[in-house]
mmCIF file with all atom_site columns, C-alpha atoms in Angstrom:
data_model
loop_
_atom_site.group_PDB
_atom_site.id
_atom_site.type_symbol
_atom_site.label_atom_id
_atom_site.label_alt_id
_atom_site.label_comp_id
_atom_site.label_asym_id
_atom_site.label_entity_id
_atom_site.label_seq_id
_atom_site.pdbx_PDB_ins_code
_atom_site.Cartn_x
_atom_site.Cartn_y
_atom_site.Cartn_z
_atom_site.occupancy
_atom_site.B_iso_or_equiv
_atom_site.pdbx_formal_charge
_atom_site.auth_seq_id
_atom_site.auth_comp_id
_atom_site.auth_asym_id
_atom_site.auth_atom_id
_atom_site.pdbx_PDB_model_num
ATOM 1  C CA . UNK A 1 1  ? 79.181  168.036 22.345  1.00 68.00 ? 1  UNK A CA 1
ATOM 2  C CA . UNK A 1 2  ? 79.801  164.393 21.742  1.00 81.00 ? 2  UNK A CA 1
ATOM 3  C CA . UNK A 1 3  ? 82.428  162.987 23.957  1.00 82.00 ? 3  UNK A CA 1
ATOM 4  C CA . UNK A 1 4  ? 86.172  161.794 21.999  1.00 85.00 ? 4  UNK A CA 1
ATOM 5  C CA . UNK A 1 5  ? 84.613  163.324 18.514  1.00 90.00 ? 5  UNK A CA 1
ATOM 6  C CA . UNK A 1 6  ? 86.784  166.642 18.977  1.00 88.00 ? 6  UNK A CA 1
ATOM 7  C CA . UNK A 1 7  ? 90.172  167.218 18.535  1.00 89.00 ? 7  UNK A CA 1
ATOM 8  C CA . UNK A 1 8  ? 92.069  168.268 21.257  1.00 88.00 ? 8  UNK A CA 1
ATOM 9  C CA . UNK A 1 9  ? 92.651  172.123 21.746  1.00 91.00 ? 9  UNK A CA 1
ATOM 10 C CA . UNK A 1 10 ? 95.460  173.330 23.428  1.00 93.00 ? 10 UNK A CA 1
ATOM 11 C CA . UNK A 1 11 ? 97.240  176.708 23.935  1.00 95.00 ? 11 UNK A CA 1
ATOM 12 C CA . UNK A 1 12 ? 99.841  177.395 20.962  1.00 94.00 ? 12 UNK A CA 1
ATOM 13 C CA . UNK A 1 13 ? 102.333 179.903 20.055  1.00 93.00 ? 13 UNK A CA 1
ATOM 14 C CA . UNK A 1 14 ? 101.737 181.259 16.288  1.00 91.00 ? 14 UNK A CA 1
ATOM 15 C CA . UNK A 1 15 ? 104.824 183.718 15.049  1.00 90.00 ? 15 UNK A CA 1
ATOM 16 C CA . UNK A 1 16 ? 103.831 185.906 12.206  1.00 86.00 ? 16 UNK A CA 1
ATOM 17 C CA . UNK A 1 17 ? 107.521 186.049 10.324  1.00 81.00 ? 17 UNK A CA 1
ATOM 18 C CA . UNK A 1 18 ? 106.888 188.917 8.681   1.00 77.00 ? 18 UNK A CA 1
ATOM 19 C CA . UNK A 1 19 ? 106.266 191.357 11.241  1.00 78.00 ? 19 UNK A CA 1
ATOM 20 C CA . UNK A 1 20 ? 108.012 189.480 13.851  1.00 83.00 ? 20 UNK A CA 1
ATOM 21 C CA . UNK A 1 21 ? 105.235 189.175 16.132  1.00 86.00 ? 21 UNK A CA 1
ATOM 22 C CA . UNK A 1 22 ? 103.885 186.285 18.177  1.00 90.00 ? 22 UNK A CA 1
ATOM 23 C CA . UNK A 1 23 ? 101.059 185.855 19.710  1.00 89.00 ? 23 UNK A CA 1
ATOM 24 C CA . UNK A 1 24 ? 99.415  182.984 21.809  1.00 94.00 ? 24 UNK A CA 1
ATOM 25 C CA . UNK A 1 25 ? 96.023  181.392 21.244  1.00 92.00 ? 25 UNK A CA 1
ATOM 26 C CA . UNK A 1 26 ? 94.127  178.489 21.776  1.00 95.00 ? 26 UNK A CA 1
ATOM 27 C CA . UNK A 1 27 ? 94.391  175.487 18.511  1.00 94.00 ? 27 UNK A CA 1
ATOM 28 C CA . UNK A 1 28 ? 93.990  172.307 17.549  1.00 93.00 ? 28 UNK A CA 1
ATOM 29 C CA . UNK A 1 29 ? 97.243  172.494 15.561  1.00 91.00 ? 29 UNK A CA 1
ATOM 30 C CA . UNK A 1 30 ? 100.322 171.241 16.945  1.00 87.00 ? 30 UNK A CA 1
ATOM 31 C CA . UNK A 1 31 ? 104.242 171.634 16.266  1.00 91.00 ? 31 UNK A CA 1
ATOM 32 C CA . UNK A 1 32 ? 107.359 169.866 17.209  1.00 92.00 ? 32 UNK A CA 1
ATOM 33 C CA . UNK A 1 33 ? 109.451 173.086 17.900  1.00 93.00 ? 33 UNK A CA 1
ATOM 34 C CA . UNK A 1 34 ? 108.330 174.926 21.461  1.00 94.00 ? 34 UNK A CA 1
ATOM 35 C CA . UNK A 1 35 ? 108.910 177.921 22.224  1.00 93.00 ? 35 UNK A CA 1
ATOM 36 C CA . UNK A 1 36 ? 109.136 179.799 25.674  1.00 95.00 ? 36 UNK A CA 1
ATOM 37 C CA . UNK A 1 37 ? 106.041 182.337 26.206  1.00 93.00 ? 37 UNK A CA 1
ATOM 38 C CA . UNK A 1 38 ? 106.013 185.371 28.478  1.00 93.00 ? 38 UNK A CA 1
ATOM 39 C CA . UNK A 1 39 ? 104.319 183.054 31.357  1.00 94.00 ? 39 UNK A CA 1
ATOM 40 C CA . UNK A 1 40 ? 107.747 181.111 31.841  1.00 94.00 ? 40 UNK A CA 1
ATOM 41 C CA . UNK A 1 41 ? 105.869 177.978 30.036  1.00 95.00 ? 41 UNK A CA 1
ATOM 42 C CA . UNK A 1 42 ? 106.911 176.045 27.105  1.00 95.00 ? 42 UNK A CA 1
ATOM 43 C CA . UNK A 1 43 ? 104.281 175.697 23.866  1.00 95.00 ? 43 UNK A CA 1
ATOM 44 C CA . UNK A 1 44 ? 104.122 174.453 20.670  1.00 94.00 ? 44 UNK A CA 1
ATOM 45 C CA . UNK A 1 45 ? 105.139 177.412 18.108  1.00 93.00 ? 45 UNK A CA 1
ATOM 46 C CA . UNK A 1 46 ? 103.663 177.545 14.392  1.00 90.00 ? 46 UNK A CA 1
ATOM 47 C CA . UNK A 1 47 ? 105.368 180.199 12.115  1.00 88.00 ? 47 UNK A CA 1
ATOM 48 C CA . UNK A 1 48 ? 102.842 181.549 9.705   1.00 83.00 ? 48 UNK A CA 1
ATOM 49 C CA . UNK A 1 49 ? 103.724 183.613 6.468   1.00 78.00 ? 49 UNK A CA 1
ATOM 50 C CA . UNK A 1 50 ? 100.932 186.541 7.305   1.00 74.00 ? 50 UNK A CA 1
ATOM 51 C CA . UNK A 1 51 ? 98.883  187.341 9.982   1.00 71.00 ? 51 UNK A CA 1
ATOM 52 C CA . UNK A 1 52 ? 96.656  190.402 10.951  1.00 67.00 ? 52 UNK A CA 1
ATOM 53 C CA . UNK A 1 53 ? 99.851  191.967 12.061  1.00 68.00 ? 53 UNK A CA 1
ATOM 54 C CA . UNK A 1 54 ? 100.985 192.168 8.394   1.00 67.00 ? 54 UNK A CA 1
ATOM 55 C CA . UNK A 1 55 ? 98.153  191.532 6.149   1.00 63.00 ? 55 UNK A CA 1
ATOM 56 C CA . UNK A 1 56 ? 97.692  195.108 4.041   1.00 61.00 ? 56 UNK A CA 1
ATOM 57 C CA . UNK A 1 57 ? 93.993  194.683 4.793   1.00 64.00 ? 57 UNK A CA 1
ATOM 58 C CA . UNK A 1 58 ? 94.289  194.752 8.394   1.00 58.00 ? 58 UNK A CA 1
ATOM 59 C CA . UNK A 1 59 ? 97.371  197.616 8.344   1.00 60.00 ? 59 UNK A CA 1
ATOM 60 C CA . UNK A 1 60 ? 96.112  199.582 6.030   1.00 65.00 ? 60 UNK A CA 1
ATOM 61 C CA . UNK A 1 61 ? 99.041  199.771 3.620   1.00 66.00 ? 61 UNK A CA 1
ATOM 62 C CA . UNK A 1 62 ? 98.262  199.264 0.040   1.00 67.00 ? 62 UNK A CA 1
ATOM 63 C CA . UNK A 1 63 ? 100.557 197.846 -2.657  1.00 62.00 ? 63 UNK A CA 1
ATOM 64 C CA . UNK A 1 64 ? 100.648 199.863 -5.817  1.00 60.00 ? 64 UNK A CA 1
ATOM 65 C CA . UNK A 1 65 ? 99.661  197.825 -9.190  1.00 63.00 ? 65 UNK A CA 1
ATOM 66 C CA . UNK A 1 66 ? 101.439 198.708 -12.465 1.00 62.00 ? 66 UNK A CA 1
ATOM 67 C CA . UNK A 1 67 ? 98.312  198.971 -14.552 1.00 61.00 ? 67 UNK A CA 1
ATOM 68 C CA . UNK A 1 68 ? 99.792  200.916 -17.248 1.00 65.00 ? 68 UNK A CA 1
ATOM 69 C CA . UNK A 1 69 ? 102.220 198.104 -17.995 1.00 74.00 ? 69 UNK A CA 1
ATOM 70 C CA . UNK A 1 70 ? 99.264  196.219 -18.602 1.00 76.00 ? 70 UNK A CA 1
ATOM 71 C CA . UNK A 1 71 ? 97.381  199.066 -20.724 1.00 76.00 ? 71 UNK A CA 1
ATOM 72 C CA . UNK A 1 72 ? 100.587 199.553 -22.994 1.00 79.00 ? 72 UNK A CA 1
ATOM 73 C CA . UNK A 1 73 ? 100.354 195.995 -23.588 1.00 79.00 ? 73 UNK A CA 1
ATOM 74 C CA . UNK A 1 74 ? 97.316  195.956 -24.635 1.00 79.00 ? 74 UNK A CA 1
ATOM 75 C CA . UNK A 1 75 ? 97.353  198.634 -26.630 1.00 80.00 ? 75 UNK A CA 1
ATOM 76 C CA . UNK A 1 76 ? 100.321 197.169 -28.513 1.00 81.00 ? 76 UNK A CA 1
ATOM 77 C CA . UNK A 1 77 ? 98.919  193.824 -28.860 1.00 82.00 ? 77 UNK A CA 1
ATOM 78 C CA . UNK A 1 78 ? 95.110  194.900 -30.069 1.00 82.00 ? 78 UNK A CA 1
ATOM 79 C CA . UNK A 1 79 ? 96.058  198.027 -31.855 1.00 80.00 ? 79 UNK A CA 1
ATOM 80 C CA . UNK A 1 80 ? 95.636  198.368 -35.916 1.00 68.00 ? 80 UNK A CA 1
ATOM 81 C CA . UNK A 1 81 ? 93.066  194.989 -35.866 1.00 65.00 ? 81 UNK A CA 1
ATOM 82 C CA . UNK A 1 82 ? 89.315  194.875 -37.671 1.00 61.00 ? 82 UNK A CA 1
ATOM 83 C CA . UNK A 1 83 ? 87.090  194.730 -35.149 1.00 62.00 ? 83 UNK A CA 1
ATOM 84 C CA . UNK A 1 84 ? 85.535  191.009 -34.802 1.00 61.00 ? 84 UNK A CA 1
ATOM 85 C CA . UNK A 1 85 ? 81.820  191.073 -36.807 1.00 64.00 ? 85 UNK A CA 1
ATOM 86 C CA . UNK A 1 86 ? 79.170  189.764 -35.123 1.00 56.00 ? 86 UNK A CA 1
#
């Protein structure tokens, strides 16, 4: 690697807010608000909206769509009309 090219990486906290979990990692990004790790030591801490702690792909949970919503909708909307000739 080129020499003064590369950002700096340091160690930093990122807290996933929606499971309440944090966990550290090595990053480029950095953060005015610290945070106190296990260790005793002080790092930088980046909340994040989602992480693999909560993301439904990597927990397994699905969300149920209202498709039928969507199919009584259509039906209204596209019901009684010619079909287009083409």
């Amino acid at each position: 690697m080129k020499p003064r090219i590369h950002p700096v990486s340091r160690p930093v906290v990122f807290r996933d807010r929606a499971a309440g979990v944090a966990f550290l990692t090595r990053s480029t990004a950095d953060a005015d608000e610290r945070v106190t790790w296990e260790d005793g030591r002080s790092y930088p801490v980046i909340d994040v909206e989602t992480s693999s702690a909560s993301h439904p792909f990597y927990t397994g949970t699905k969300q149920v769509l209202d498709t039928a919503g969507g199919i009584e909708q259509f039906n209204r909307r596209y019901t009684g009309q010619a079909p287009a000739v083409g």
